[in-house]
């Protein structure tokens, strides 16, 4: 987790530092910047892989090409081995991206595996920006005249720039000469279906074995850090699976993984999290809060989240509290984000009767995650100086999940939502947790009802009729209008149609 700012073209001297200063929360370990030709690079960084030598901007030996980046390169060790260790000055995973670019040019970025947003600038005028295929690492950009700005969060941009801000498209590369270049094909757009059996039949046992082993390897990669790592344990099946795997891997190394949970007194999520923590043997930390605590936080949450979508706000409130709790103990947290989108966990997926329709819906959801659920995970963790990692969105897991026959993900009397994932981890969790009915994070913590009831009274039906059409699609509820007003107070001038994702239901 870091904050990055980059400018290509003419700017006033204070623009970059101003933008960087608005994101100091994302990188408590240091702040540095550099003028590189007619470009400016800045980073507010959190050192994870190389706390001693990983300061940014990172430069090559000749100090002619510089990089700022957010996120993590998972295959950096392989890149270092291929290129030769002698050319590396640090242990930073991001230096692998820099050196691979120096060796192979733009094709280097399609060979990187991880979640990242990168900007490189060279003294000879070269400039490149890129983002991972799923958009896990945040990146926004805006163009005015000859100047292009890049930043990790919306709040970084000056007021006069905000109407032009857009999300940088995942899986793309941009250069001043070539413009926007499409990256590798998004995983799963042409699924390789396993046709050895009819989709309505029981999947063979090896499919569950492969799914389980792939998730375990993804969690293992996510635990790789030179700083303390913990798990955000919501009590739902996804974070519980991540906890069970992480706890076993830690125990194999003679360690105990810390877990963190929050909820209102006697909430379903809090009780389930306690059960999982006891079963897995974690060092468990929890916090209970009241409805008044949650309501008072909402204006801060909307500013922190950079969204007014009710579903995101509901889940961001407990996420804020659990991140604040975790930040007292660790610098990296694992989260269960992504499993619902890959294995059809949300309630509206049950409406599909055919695999083809379900698969199309899943792909659409995944492609929009970077301005939806992933935005919540990133912003809230970043506000507390934490780096979030999402094992279910490891590209190995994504590619395997999207290659499964989508008919296997359809729900039915004997097949609840995400039944394949649950079956793969049979025996790893108590049955009452593993087969627990899906609840939204805000629902299981008690947030949905509390916040909806309170903020519905912050606006009238007349207000909603008069103001609904200020955005497209229109605002749907009085609660959403209340959050929208908070959003515009905090981030006036943002074009929400370009930047803000909204869930199907409000």
Short mmCIF file of C-alpha atoms in Angstrom, two decimals, residues 109-426:
data_model
loop_
_atom_site.label_atom_id
_atom_site.label_comp_id
_atom_site.label_asym_id
_atom_site.label_seq_id
_atom_site.Cartn_x
_atom_site.Cartn_y
_atom_site.Cartn_z
CA UNK A 109 4.09 -5.25 -18.00
CA UNK A 110 2.14 -8.21 -19.42
CA UNK A 111 4.71 -10.49 -17.74
CA UNK A 112 4.14 -9.09 -14.26
CA UNK A 113 1.89 -11.04 -11.93
CA UNK A 114 0.25 -9.26 -9.03
CA UNK A 115 -1.80 -6.22 -8.07
CA UNK A 116 -0.07 -3.01 -9.04
CA UNK A 117 -0.31 0.55 -10.31
CA UNK A 118 3.00 1.75 -11.78
CA UNK A 119 4.29 4.95 -13.33
CA UNK A 120 7.77 5.25 -14.85
CA UNK A 121 9.52 8.34 -16.15
CA UNK A 122 12.94 8.71 -17.79
CA UNK A 123 15.31 11.63 -18.29
CA UNK A 124 15.10 11.03 -22.05
CA UNK A 125 11.35 11.80 -22.04
CA UNK A 126 9.89 8.28 -21.81
CA UNK A 127 6.79 8.00 -19.62
CA UNK A 128 4.63 4.93 -18.92
CA UNK A 129 1.61 4.26 -16.67
CA UNK A 130 0.01 0.84 -16.16
CA UNK A 131 -2.39 -1.02 -13.88
CA UNK A 132 -3.06 -4.70 -13.10
CA UNK A 133 -5.70 -6.58 -15.09
CA UNK A 134 -8.30 -6.61 -12.31
CA UNK A 135 -7.70 -3.09 -11.07
CA UNK A 136 -6.90 -4.26 -7.54
CA UNK A 137 -4.42 -1.41 -7.08
CA UNK A 138 -6.19 1.96 -7.47
CA UNK A 139 -5.19 4.53 -10.07
CA UNK A 140 -6.99 7.62 -11.39
CA UNK A 141 -5.93 10.01 -14.14
CA UNK A 142 -6.97 13.32 -15.64
CA UNK A 143 -5.91 15.16 -18.82
CA UNK A 144 -5.98 18.90 -19.46
CA UNK A 145 -4.11 20.40 -22.37
CA UNK A 146 -0.56 19.05 -22.45
CA UNK A 147 -0.63 17.81 -18.85
CA UNK A 148 -1.70 14.39 -17.56
CA UNK A 149 -1.99 13.67 -13.84
CA UNK A 150 -2.10 10.31 -12.05
CA UNK A 151 -2.97 9.56 -8.41
CA UNK A 152 -4.08 6.72 -6.15
CA UNK A 153 -7.22 8.43 -4.81
CA UNK A 154 -9.82 10.95 -5.97
CA UNK A 155 -9.14 13.29 -3.07
CA UNK A 156 -5.60 13.91 -4.35
CA UNK A 157 -6.76 16.07 -7.27
CA UNK A 158 -7.17 19.85 -6.98
CA UNK A 159 -10.72 21.14 -7.37
CA UNK A 160 -10.24 22.46 -10.90
CA UNK A 161 -8.99 19.02 -12.05
CA UNK A 162 -11.80 16.93 -10.54
CA UNK A 163 -14.34 17.15 -13.40
CA UNK A 164 -11.75 15.50 -15.69
CA UNK A 165 -10.79 12.63 -13.36
CA UNK A 166 -11.46 9.05 -14.47
CA UNK A 167 -10.35 5.61 -13.27
CA UNK A 168 -7.31 4.42 -15.21
CA UNK A 169 -8.59 1.30 -17.02
CA UNK A 170 -7.35 -2.00 -15.55
CA UNK A 171 -5.04 -4.08 -17.69
CA UNK A 172 -3.89 -1.14 -19.83
CA UNK A 173 -0.67 0.75 -20.50
CA UNK A 174 -0.45 4.46 -21.42
CA UNK A 175 2.38 6.35 -23.06
CA UNK A 176 2.30 9.91 -24.44
CA UNK A 177 3.26 8.62 -27.91
CA UNK A 178 1.06 5.54 -28.16
CA UNK A 179 -1.88 6.56 -26.02
CA UNK A 180 -3.88 3.89 -24.23
CA UNK A 181 -2.82 0.34 -25.09
CA UNK A 182 -4.94 -2.68 -24.18
CA UNK A 183 -3.13 -5.23 -22.05
CA UNK A 184 -3.56 -9.01 -21.94
CA UNK A 185 -7.06 -10.39 -22.50
CA UNK A 186 -9.06 -10.33 -19.30
CA UNK A 187 -9.07 -13.81 -17.71
CA UNK A 188 -12.27 -15.69 -18.43
CA UNK A 189 -13.61 -13.67 -21.34
CA UNK A 190 -13.33 -16.86 -23.37
CA UNK A 191 -13.71 -19.56 -20.71
CA UNK A 192 -12.04 -22.91 -21.27
CA UNK A 193 -14.85 -25.13 -20.09
CA UNK A 194 -14.11 -28.51 -18.56
CA UNK A 195 -16.20 -30.65 -20.89
CA UNK A 196 -15.12 -34.05 -19.59
CA UNK A 197 -18.54 -34.30 -17.90
CA UNK A 198 -21.90 -32.70 -18.44
CA UNK A 199 -22.14 -29.54 -16.32
CA UNK A 200 -25.25 -30.78 -14.50
CA UNK A 201 -23.35 -33.81 -13.21
CA UNK A 202 -21.27 -33.85 -10.04
CA UNK A 203 -17.79 -32.37 -10.66
CA UNK A 204 -14.97 -34.88 -10.37
CA UNK A 205 -13.05 -34.95 -7.08
CA UNK A 206 -9.90 -33.55 -8.66
CA UNK A 207 -11.70 -30.27 -9.41
CA UNK A 208 -12.22 -29.65 -5.69
CA UNK A 209 -8.62 -30.69 -4.98
CA UNK A 210 -7.34 -28.27 -7.62
CA UNK A 211 -9.51 -25.46 -6.29
CA UNK A 212 -8.37 -26.01 -2.71
CA UNK A 213 -4.67 -26.27 -3.64
CA UNK A 214 -4.86 -23.12 -5.78
CA UNK A 215 -6.43 -21.09 -2.96
CA UNK A 216 -3.83 -22.41 -0.47
CA UNK A 217 -0.98 -21.32 -2.75
CA UNK A 218 -2.58 -17.89 -3.15
CA UNK A 219 -2.85 -17.44 0.62
CA UNK A 220 0.75 -18.57 1.02
CA UNK A 221 1.90 -15.92 -1.46
CA UNK A 222 -0.17 -13.31 0.37
CA UNK A 223 1.58 -14.12 3.66
CA UNK A 224 4.99 -13.29 2.19
CA UNK A 225 6.07 -10.09 3.94
CA UNK A 226 8.91 -8.75 6.08
CA UNK A 227 6.37 -7.19 8.47
CA UNK A 228 3.54 -8.61 10.64
CA UNK A 229 0.52 -10.00 8.73
CA UNK A 230 -3.01 -10.64 9.98
CA UNK A 231 -6.47 -11.58 8.65
CA UNK A 232 -9.65 -9.51 8.68
CA UNK A 233 -12.09 -12.17 9.89
CA UNK A 234 -15.66 -11.09 9.16
CA UNK A 235 -17.19 -14.43 10.15
CA UNK A 236 -18.38 -15.10 6.59
CA UNK A 237 -17.25 -18.18 4.72
CA UNK A 238 -14.71 -16.36 2.52
CA UNK A 239 -12.64 -14.71 5.25
CA UNK A 240 -13.05 -17.85 7.36
CA UNK A 241 -11.46 -19.98 4.62
CA UNK A 242 -8.59 -17.50 4.31
CA UNK A 243 -8.18 -17.63 8.11
CA UNK A 244 -8.16 -21.43 8.23
CA UNK A 245 -5.53 -21.65 5.49
CA UNK A 246 -3.37 -18.84 6.89
CA UNK A 247 -3.54 -20.32 10.40
CA UNK A 248 -2.38 -23.73 9.15
CA UNK A 249 0.47 -22.26 7.10
CA UNK A 250 1.56 -20.15 10.08
CA UNK A 251 1.38 -23.14 12.44
CA UNK A 252 3.58 -25.14 10.06
CA UNK A 253 6.20 -22.40 10.60
CA UNK A 254 5.73 -22.40 14.37
CA UNK A 255 3.77 -19.13 14.33
CA UNK A 256 0.27 -17.96 15.25
CA UNK A 257 -1.63 -15.72 12.86
CA UNK A 258 -3.56 -12.77 14.38
CA UNK A 259 -7.20 -12.26 13.36
CA UNK A 260 -9.42 -9.21 13.78
CA UNK A 261 -13.20 -8.97 13.99
CA UNK A 262 -15.78 -6.30 14.86
CA UNK A 263 -19.52 -6.16 15.27
CA UNK A 264 -22.41 -4.98 17.36
CA UNK A 265 -23.06 -6.91 20.56
CA UNK A 266 -24.20 -10.47 19.71
CA UNK A 267 -24.07 -9.85 15.94
CA UNK A 268 -23.96 -12.96 13.77
CA UNK A 269 -20.60 -12.09 12.25
CA UNK A 270 -18.90 -11.58 15.60
CA UNK A 271 -20.13 -14.91 16.95
CA UNK A 272 -19.06 -16.76 13.80
CA UNK A 273 -15.63 -15.08 13.86
CA UNK A 274 -15.06 -16.21 17.45
CA UNK A 275 -15.94 -19.77 16.47
CA UNK A 276 -13.52 -19.74 13.52
CA UNK A 277 -10.72 -18.17 15.56
CA UNK A 278 -11.07 -20.82 18.25
CA UNK A 279 -11.23 -23.63 15.69
CA UNK A 280 -8.18 -22.35 13.77
CA UNK A 281 -6.18 -21.38 16.86
CA UNK A 282 -5.53 -17.75 15.94
CA UNK A 283 -4.50 -14.83 18.15
CA UNK A 284 -7.93 -13.25 18.02
CA UNK A 285 -8.76 -9.58 18.61
CA UNK A 286 -12.26 -8.14 18.51
CA UNK A 287 -14.15 -4.92 19.06
CA UNK A 288 -17.83 -4.33 19.74
CA UNK A 289 -19.53 -1.05 18.91
CA UNK A 290 -22.94 0.55 19.18
CA UNK A 291 -25.36 1.90 16.60
CA UNK A 292 -24.51 5.43 17.71
CA UNK A 293 -20.78 4.75 17.16
CA UNK A 294 -21.50 3.64 13.60
CA UNK A 295 -23.86 6.51 12.73
CA UNK A 296 -21.38 9.12 13.99
CA UNK A 297 -18.66 7.69 11.71
CA UNK A 298 -20.60 7.86 8.44
CA UNK A 299 -19.53 11.33 7.21
CA UNK A 300 -15.90 10.35 7.79
CA UNK A 301 -16.50 6.99 6.08
CA UNK A 302 -17.99 8.57 2.95
CA UNK A 303 -14.95 10.85 2.62
CA UNK A 304 -12.57 7.98 3.28
CA UNK A 305 -14.38 5.57 0.95
CA UNK A 306 -14.80 8.11 -1.89
CA UNK A 307 -18.21 6.68 -2.72
CA UNK A 308 -21.86 7.20 -1.78
CA UNK A 309 -23.17 3.73 -2.72
CA UNK A 310 -25.23 2.47 0.27
CA UNK A 311 -23.98 -1.11 0.04
CA UNK A 312 -20.37 0.07 0.13
CA UNK A 313 -21.05 2.49 2.99
CA UNK A 314 -22.75 -0.25 5.03
CA UNK A 315 -19.73 -2.53 4.70
CA UNK A 316 -17.15 0.27 4.99
CA UNK A 317 -18.23 1.25 8.52
CA UNK A 318 -17.28 -2.08 10.15
CA UNK A 319 -14.34 -2.34 7.75
CA UNK A 320 -13.06 1.00 9.08
CA UNK A 321 -13.31 -0.21 12.65
CA UNK A 322 -11.65 -3.56 12.02
CA UNK A 323 -8.85 -1.88 10.05
CA UNK A 324 -8.28 0.56 12.90
CA UNK A 325 -8.06 -2.41 15.27
CA UNK A 326 -5.71 -4.36 13.01
CA UNK A 327 -3.40 -1.37 12.46
CA UNK A 328 -2.42 -1.52 16.14
CA UNK A 329 -0.84 -4.94 15.55
CA UNK A 330 0.08 -5.52 11.87
CA UNK A 331 0.92 -3.71 8.63
CA UNK A 332 -0.55 -6.22 6.14
CA UNK A 333 -4.03 -7.75 6.26
CA UNK A 334 -5.60 -10.54 4.23
CA UNK A 335 -9.26 -10.16 3.20
CA UNK A 336 -11.82 -12.48 1.61
CA UNK A 337 -12.83 -10.11 -1.20
CA UNK A 338 -13.44 -11.69 -4.62
CA UNK A 339 -14.95 -15.07 -3.76
CA UNK A 340 -18.54 -13.87 -4.22
CA UNK A 341 -17.74 -12.54 -7.69
CA UNK A 342 -15.92 -15.71 -8.79
CA UNK A 343 -18.24 -18.34 -7.29
CA UNK A 344 -21.63 -16.55 -7.51
CA UNK A 345 -22.12 -15.65 -3.86
CA UNK A 346 -24.48 -12.67 -4.13
CA UNK A 347 -28.24 -13.19 -3.90
CA UNK A 348 -29.05 -11.77 -7.34
CA UNK A 349 -26.93 -14.45 -9.03
CA UNK A 350 -29.55 -17.02 -7.95
CA UNK A 351 -31.96 -15.45 -10.45
CA UNK A 352 -30.02 -16.93 -13.37
CA UNK A 353 -31.31 -20.19 -14.83
CA UNK A 354 -28.51 -20.83 -17.35
CA UNK A 355 -24.77 -21.01 -16.97
CA UNK A 356 -24.16 -18.66 -19.88
CA UNK A 357 -26.25 -15.87 -18.32
CA UNK A 358 -24.58 -16.36 -14.95
CA UNK A 359 -21.08 -16.29 -16.47
CA UNK A 360 -21.82 -13.07 -18.33
CA UNK A 361 -23.05 -11.47 -15.09
CA UNK A 362 -19.98 -12.66 -13.17
CA UNK A 363 -17.62 -11.21 -15.78
CA UNK A 364 -19.43 -7.89 -15.73
CA UNK A 365 -19.20 -7.75 -11.95
CA UNK A 366 -15.50 -8.65 -11.89
CA UNK A 367 -14.67 -6.02 -14.48
CA UNK A 368 -16.37 -3.39 -12.29
CA UNK A 369 -14.82 -4.42 -8.98
CA UNK A 370 -12.12 -1.76 -9.19
CA UNK A 371 -14.75 0.94 -8.58
CA UNK A 372 -16.84 -1.24 -6.25
CA UNK A 373 -15.80 -3.71 -3.57
CA UNK A 374 -12.09 -3.35 -4.26
CA UNK A 375 -12.37 0.40 -3.79
CA UNK A 376 -13.76 -0.19 -0.29
CA UNK A 377 -10.99 -2.66 0.60
CA UNK A 378 -8.26 -0.33 -0.65
CA UNK A 379 -9.52 3.01 0.68
CA UNK A 380 -10.39 1.86 4.17
CA UNK A 381 -7.17 -0.09 4.70
CA UNK A 382 -5.19 2.78 3.19
CA UNK A 383 -6.76 5.24 5.61
CA UNK A 384 -5.10 3.28 8.42
CA UNK A 385 -1.72 2.71 6.78
CA UNK A 386 -2.44 -0.97 6.07
CA UNK A 387 -1.70 -2.96 2.94
CA UNK A 388 -4.66 -5.22 2.03
CA UNK A 389 -4.12 -8.48 0.16
CA UNK A 390 -6.89 -10.49 -1.50
CA UNK A 391 -5.92 -14.14 -2.12
CA UNK A 392 -9.13 -14.97 -3.98
CA UNK A 393 -8.13 -12.45 -6.66
CA UNK A 394 -4.74 -14.06 -7.22
CA UNK A 395 -4.77 -14.59 -10.99
CA UNK A 396 -4.31 -18.35 -10.60
CA UNK A 397 -7.52 -18.50 -8.58
CA UNK A 398 -9.34 -16.16 -10.99
CA UNK A 399 -8.37 -18.13 -14.07
CA UNK A 400 -9.31 -21.47 -12.52
CA UNK A 401 -12.65 -20.17 -11.21
CA UNK A 402 -13.61 -18.64 -14.57
CA UNK A 403 -12.62 -21.81 -16.43
CA UNK A 404 -15.08 -23.94 -14.44
CA UNK A 405 -18.38 -24.70 -16.22
CA UNK A 406 -20.65 -21.88 -15.02
CA UNK A 407 -23.52 -24.38 -14.68
CA UNK A 408 -21.66 -25.76 -11.65
CA UNK A 409 -22.09 -22.39 -9.93
CA UNK A 410 -25.88 -22.25 -10.31
CA UNK A 411 -27.73 -22.55 -7.02
CA UNK A 412 -30.39 -25.15 -6.26
CA UNK A 413 -32.01 -27.11 -3.43
CA UNK A 414 -28.79 -29.04 -2.75
CA UNK A 415 -26.38 -26.37 -3.98
CA UNK A 416 -26.26 -23.14 -1.94
CA UNK A 417 -24.31 -20.12 -3.15
CA UNK A 418 -20.55 -20.81 -3.51
CA UNK A 419 -21.13 -24.50 -2.89
CA UNK A 420 -18.02 -25.50 -4.87
CA UNK A 421 -15.74 -23.36 -2.73
CA UNK A 422 -17.41 -24.60 0.44
CA UNK A 423 -17.08 -28.24 -0.68
CA UNK A 424 -13.39 -27.75 -1.47
CA UNK A 425 -12.76 -26.78 2.15
CA UNK A 426 -14.99 -29.37 3.81
#
